[in-house]
Tab-separated table of C-alpha atoms in Angstrom:
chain	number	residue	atom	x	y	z
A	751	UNK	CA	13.369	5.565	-22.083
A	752	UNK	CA	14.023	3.908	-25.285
A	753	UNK	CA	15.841	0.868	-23.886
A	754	UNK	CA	12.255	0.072	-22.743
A	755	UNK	CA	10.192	0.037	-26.309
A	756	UNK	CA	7.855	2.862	-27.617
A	757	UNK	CA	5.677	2.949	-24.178
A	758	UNK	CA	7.615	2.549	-21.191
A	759	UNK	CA	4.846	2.981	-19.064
A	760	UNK	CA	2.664	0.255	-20.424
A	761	UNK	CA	6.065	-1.555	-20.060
A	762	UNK	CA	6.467	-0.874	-16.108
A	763	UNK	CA	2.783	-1.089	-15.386
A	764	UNK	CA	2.778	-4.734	-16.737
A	765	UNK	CA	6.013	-5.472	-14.422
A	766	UNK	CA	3.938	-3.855	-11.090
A	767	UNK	CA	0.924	-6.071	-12.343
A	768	UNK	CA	2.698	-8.617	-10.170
A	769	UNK	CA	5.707	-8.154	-7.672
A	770	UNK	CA	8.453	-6.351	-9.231
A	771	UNK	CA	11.731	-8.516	-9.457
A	772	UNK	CA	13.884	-5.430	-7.527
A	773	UNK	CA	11.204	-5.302	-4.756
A	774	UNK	CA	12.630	-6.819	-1.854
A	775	UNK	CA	11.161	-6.046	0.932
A	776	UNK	CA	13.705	-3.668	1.858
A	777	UNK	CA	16.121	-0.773	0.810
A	778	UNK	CA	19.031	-2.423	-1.278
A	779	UNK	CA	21.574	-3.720	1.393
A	780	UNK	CA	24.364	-1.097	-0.479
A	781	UNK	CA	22.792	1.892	-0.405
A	782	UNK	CA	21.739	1.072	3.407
A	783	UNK	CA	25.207	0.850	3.802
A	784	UNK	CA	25.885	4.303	1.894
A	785	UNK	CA	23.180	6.240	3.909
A	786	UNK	CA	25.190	5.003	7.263
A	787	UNK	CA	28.501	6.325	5.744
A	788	UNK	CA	27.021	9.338	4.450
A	789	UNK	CA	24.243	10.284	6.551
A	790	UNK	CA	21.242	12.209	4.183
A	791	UNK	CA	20.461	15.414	5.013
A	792	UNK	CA	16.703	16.786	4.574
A	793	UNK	CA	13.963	16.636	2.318
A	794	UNK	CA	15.151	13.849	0.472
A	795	UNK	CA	13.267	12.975	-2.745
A	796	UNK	CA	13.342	9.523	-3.755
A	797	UNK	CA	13.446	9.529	-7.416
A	798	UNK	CA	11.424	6.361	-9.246
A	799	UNK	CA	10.392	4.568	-5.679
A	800	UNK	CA	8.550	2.057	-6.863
A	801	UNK	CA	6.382	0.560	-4.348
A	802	UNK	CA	8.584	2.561	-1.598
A	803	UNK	CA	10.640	0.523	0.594
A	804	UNK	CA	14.002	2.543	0.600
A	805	UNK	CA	12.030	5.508	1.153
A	806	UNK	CA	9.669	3.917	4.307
A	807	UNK	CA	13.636	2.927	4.964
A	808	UNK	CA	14.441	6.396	5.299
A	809	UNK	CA	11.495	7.644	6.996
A	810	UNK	CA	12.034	5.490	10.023
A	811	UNK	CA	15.206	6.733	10.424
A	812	UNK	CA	13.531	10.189	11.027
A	813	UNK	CA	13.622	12.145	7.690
A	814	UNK	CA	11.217	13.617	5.851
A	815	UNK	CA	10.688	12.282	2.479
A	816	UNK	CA	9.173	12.336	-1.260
A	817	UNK	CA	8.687	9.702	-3.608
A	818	UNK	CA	7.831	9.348	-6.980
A	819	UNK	CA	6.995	7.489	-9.502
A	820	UNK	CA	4.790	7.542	-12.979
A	821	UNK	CA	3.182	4.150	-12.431
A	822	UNK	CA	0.179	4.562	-10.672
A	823	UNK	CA	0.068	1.148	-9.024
A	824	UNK	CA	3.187	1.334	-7.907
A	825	UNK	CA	2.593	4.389	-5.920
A	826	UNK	CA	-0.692	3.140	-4.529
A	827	UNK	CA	1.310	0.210	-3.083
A	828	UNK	CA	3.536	2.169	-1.275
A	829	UNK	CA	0.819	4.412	-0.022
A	830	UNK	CA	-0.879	0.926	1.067
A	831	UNK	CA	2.685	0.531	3.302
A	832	UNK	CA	2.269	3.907	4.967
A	833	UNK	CA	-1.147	2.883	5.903
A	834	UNK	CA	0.433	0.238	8.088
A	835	UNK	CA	3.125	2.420	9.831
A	836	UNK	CA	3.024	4.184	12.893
A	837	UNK	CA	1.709	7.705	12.603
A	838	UNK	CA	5.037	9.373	13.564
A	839	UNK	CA	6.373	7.682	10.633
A	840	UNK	CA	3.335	8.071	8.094
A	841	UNK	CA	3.341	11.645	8.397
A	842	UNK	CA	6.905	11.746	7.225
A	843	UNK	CA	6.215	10.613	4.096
A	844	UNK	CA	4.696	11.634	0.886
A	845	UNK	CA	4.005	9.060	-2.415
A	846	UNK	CA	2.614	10.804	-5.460
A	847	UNK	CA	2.639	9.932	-9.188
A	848	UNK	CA	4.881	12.264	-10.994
A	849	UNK	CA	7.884	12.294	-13.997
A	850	UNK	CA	10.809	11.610	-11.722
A	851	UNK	CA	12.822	12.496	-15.004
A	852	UNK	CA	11.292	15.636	-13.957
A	853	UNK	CA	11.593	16.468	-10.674
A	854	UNK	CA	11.769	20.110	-11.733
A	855	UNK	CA	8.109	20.559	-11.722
A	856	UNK	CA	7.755	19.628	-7.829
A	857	UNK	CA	8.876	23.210	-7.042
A	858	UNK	CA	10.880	21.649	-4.039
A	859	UNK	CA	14.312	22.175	-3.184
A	860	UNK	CA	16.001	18.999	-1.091
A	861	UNK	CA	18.877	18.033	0.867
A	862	UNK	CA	18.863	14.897	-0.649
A	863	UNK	CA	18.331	13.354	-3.713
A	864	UNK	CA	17.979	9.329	-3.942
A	865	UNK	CA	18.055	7.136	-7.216
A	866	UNK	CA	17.791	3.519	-6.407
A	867	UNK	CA	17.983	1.784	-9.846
A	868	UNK	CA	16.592	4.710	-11.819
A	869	UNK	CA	19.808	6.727	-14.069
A	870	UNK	CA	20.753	3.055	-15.073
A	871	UNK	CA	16.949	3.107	-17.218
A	872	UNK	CA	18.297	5.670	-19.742
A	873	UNK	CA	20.643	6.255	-22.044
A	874	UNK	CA	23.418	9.207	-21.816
A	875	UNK	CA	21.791	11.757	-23.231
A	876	UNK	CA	18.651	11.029	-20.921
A	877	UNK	CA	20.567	10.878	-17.894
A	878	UNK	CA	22.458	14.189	-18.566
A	879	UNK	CA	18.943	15.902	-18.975
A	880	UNK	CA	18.382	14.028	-15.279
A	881	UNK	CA	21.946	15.472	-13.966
A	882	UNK	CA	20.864	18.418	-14.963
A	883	UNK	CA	17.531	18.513	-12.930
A	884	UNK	CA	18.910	17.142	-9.866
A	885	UNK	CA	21.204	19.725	-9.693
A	886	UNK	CA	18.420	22.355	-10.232
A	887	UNK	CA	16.402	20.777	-6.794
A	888	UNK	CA	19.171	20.317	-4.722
A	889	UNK	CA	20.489	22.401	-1.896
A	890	UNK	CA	23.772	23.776	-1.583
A	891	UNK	CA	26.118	20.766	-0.141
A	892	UNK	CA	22.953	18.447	-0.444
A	893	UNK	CA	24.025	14.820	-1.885
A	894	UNK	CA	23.104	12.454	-4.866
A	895	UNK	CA	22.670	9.399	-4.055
A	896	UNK	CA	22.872	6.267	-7.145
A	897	UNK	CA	22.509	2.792	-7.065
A	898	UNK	CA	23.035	1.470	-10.361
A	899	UNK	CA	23.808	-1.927	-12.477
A	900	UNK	CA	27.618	-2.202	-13.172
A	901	UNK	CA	27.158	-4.680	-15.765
A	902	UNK	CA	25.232	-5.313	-19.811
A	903	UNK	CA	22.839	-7.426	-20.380
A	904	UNK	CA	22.637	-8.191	-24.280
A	905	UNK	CA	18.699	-8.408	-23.653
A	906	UNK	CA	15.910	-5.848	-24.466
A	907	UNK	CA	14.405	-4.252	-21.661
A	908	UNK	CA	17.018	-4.319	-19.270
A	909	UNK	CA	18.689	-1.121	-17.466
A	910	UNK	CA	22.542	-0.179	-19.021
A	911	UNK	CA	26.062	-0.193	-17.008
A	912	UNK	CA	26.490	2.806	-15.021
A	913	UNK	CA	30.481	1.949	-14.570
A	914	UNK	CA	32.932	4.287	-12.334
A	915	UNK	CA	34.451	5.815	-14.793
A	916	UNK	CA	31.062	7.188	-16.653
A	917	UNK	CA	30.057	8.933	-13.192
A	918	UNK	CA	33.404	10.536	-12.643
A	919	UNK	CA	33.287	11.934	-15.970
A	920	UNK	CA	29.934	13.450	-15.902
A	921	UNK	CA	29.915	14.766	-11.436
A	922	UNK	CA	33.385	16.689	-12.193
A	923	UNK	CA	34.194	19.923	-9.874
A	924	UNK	CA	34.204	21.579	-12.715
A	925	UNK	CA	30.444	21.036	-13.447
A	926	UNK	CA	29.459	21.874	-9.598
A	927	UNK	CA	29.378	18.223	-7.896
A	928	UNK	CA	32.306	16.410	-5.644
A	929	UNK	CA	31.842	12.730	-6.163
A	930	UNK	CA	32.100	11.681	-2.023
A	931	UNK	CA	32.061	8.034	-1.959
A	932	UNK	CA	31.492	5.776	-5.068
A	933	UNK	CA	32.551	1.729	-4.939
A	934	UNK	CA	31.527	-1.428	-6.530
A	935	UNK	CA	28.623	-3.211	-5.310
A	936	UNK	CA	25.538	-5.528	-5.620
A	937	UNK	CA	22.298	-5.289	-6.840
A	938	UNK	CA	19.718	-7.765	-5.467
A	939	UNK	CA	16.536	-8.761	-6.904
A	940	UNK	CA	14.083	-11.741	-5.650
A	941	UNK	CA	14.595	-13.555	-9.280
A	942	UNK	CA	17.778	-13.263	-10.155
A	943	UNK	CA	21.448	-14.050	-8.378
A	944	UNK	CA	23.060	-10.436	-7.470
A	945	UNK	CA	24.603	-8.425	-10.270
A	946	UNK	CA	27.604	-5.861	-10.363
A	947	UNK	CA	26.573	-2.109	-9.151
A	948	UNK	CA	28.071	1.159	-8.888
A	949	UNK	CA	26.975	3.245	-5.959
A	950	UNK	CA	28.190	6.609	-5.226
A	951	UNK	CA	27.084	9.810	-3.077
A	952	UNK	CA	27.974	13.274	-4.862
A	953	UNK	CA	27.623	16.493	-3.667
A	954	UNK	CA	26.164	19.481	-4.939
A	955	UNK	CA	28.505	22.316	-4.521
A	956	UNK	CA	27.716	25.745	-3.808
A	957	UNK	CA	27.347	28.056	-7.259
């Protein structure tokens, strides 16, 4: 996570010190709109969750789900919001602190696989290390799901354009995945007017 200076995590814990700017509230309004069109299948793992709204989002529409994250506070916040939910839904979800570049070492397989402003963090080679463990967790026909900037920021310490074309070229056929839905979109954040993002939902094929 170079893009983010020799220690990332002292980076993101100082950002969860206070309310993160891409916490708000809620799942992001696109991929809301993607789970509708392409209903999740489970276990879904929700890679970097952050303080967990998309994946209490997901919970209370009946799945079972994972989240993870390597900042500590972050997790503990989350695991304060499933404190405050109904049982039904509380014991439908799990927070623990964990490499999501890793997901690997869970031992899980899932039918779902959710990245909500986490690929966009790394650079190329990173995220084909990441492809490459997703694909290694997921169940036959299970889906990817990506919510990513669409746009450069010629700042330090800001996540990278995930464009169209750079997720077509990497979730061919030919590498096992069939790209389902992918279209431009926003990113919202509580600090900032919304920003260009590319969302897509790609399924694992069958090897």
């Amino acid at each position: 996570m170079s893009r983010f200076g020799s220690d990332p995590l002292n980076f993101f814990n100082s950002v969860y010190q206070n309310i993160a700017p891409w916490d708000i509230g809620a799942p992001q309004p696109a991929m809301a709109a993607l789970v509708e069109k392409c209903p999740p299948a489970n276990p879904i793992l929700d890679l970097g969750c952050g303080s967990g709204d998309l994946a209490i989002y997901l919970a209370k529409l009946g799945h079972q789900v994972v989240g993870i994250d390597f900042v500590e506070s972050a997790i503990k916040n989350a695991q304060d919001k499933v404190a405050a939910l109904p049982s039904e839904t509380a014991r439908s979800l799990r927070f623990q602190v964990a490499d999501a570049l890793k997901p690997t070492l869970l031992q899980e397989k899932f039918g779902a696989v959710f990245d909500s402003g986490f690929y966009h963090l790394f650079n190329p080679d990173q995220c084909e290390k990441l492809i490459d463990e997703v694909a290694s967790i997921l169940k036959p026909h299970g889906c990817y799901y990506l919510h990513e900037f669409a746009i450069e920021f010629p700042v330090p310490n800001v996540p990278r354009q995930i464009s169209i074309d750079e997720l077509q070229m990497r979730f061919t056929v030919e590498k096992g995945w069939r790209i389902k839905e992918i279209q431009t979109v926003e990113f919202l954040s509580r600090v900032a007017p919304p920003v260009p993002a590319t969302c897509a939902c790609i399924e694992r094929l069958p090897v």
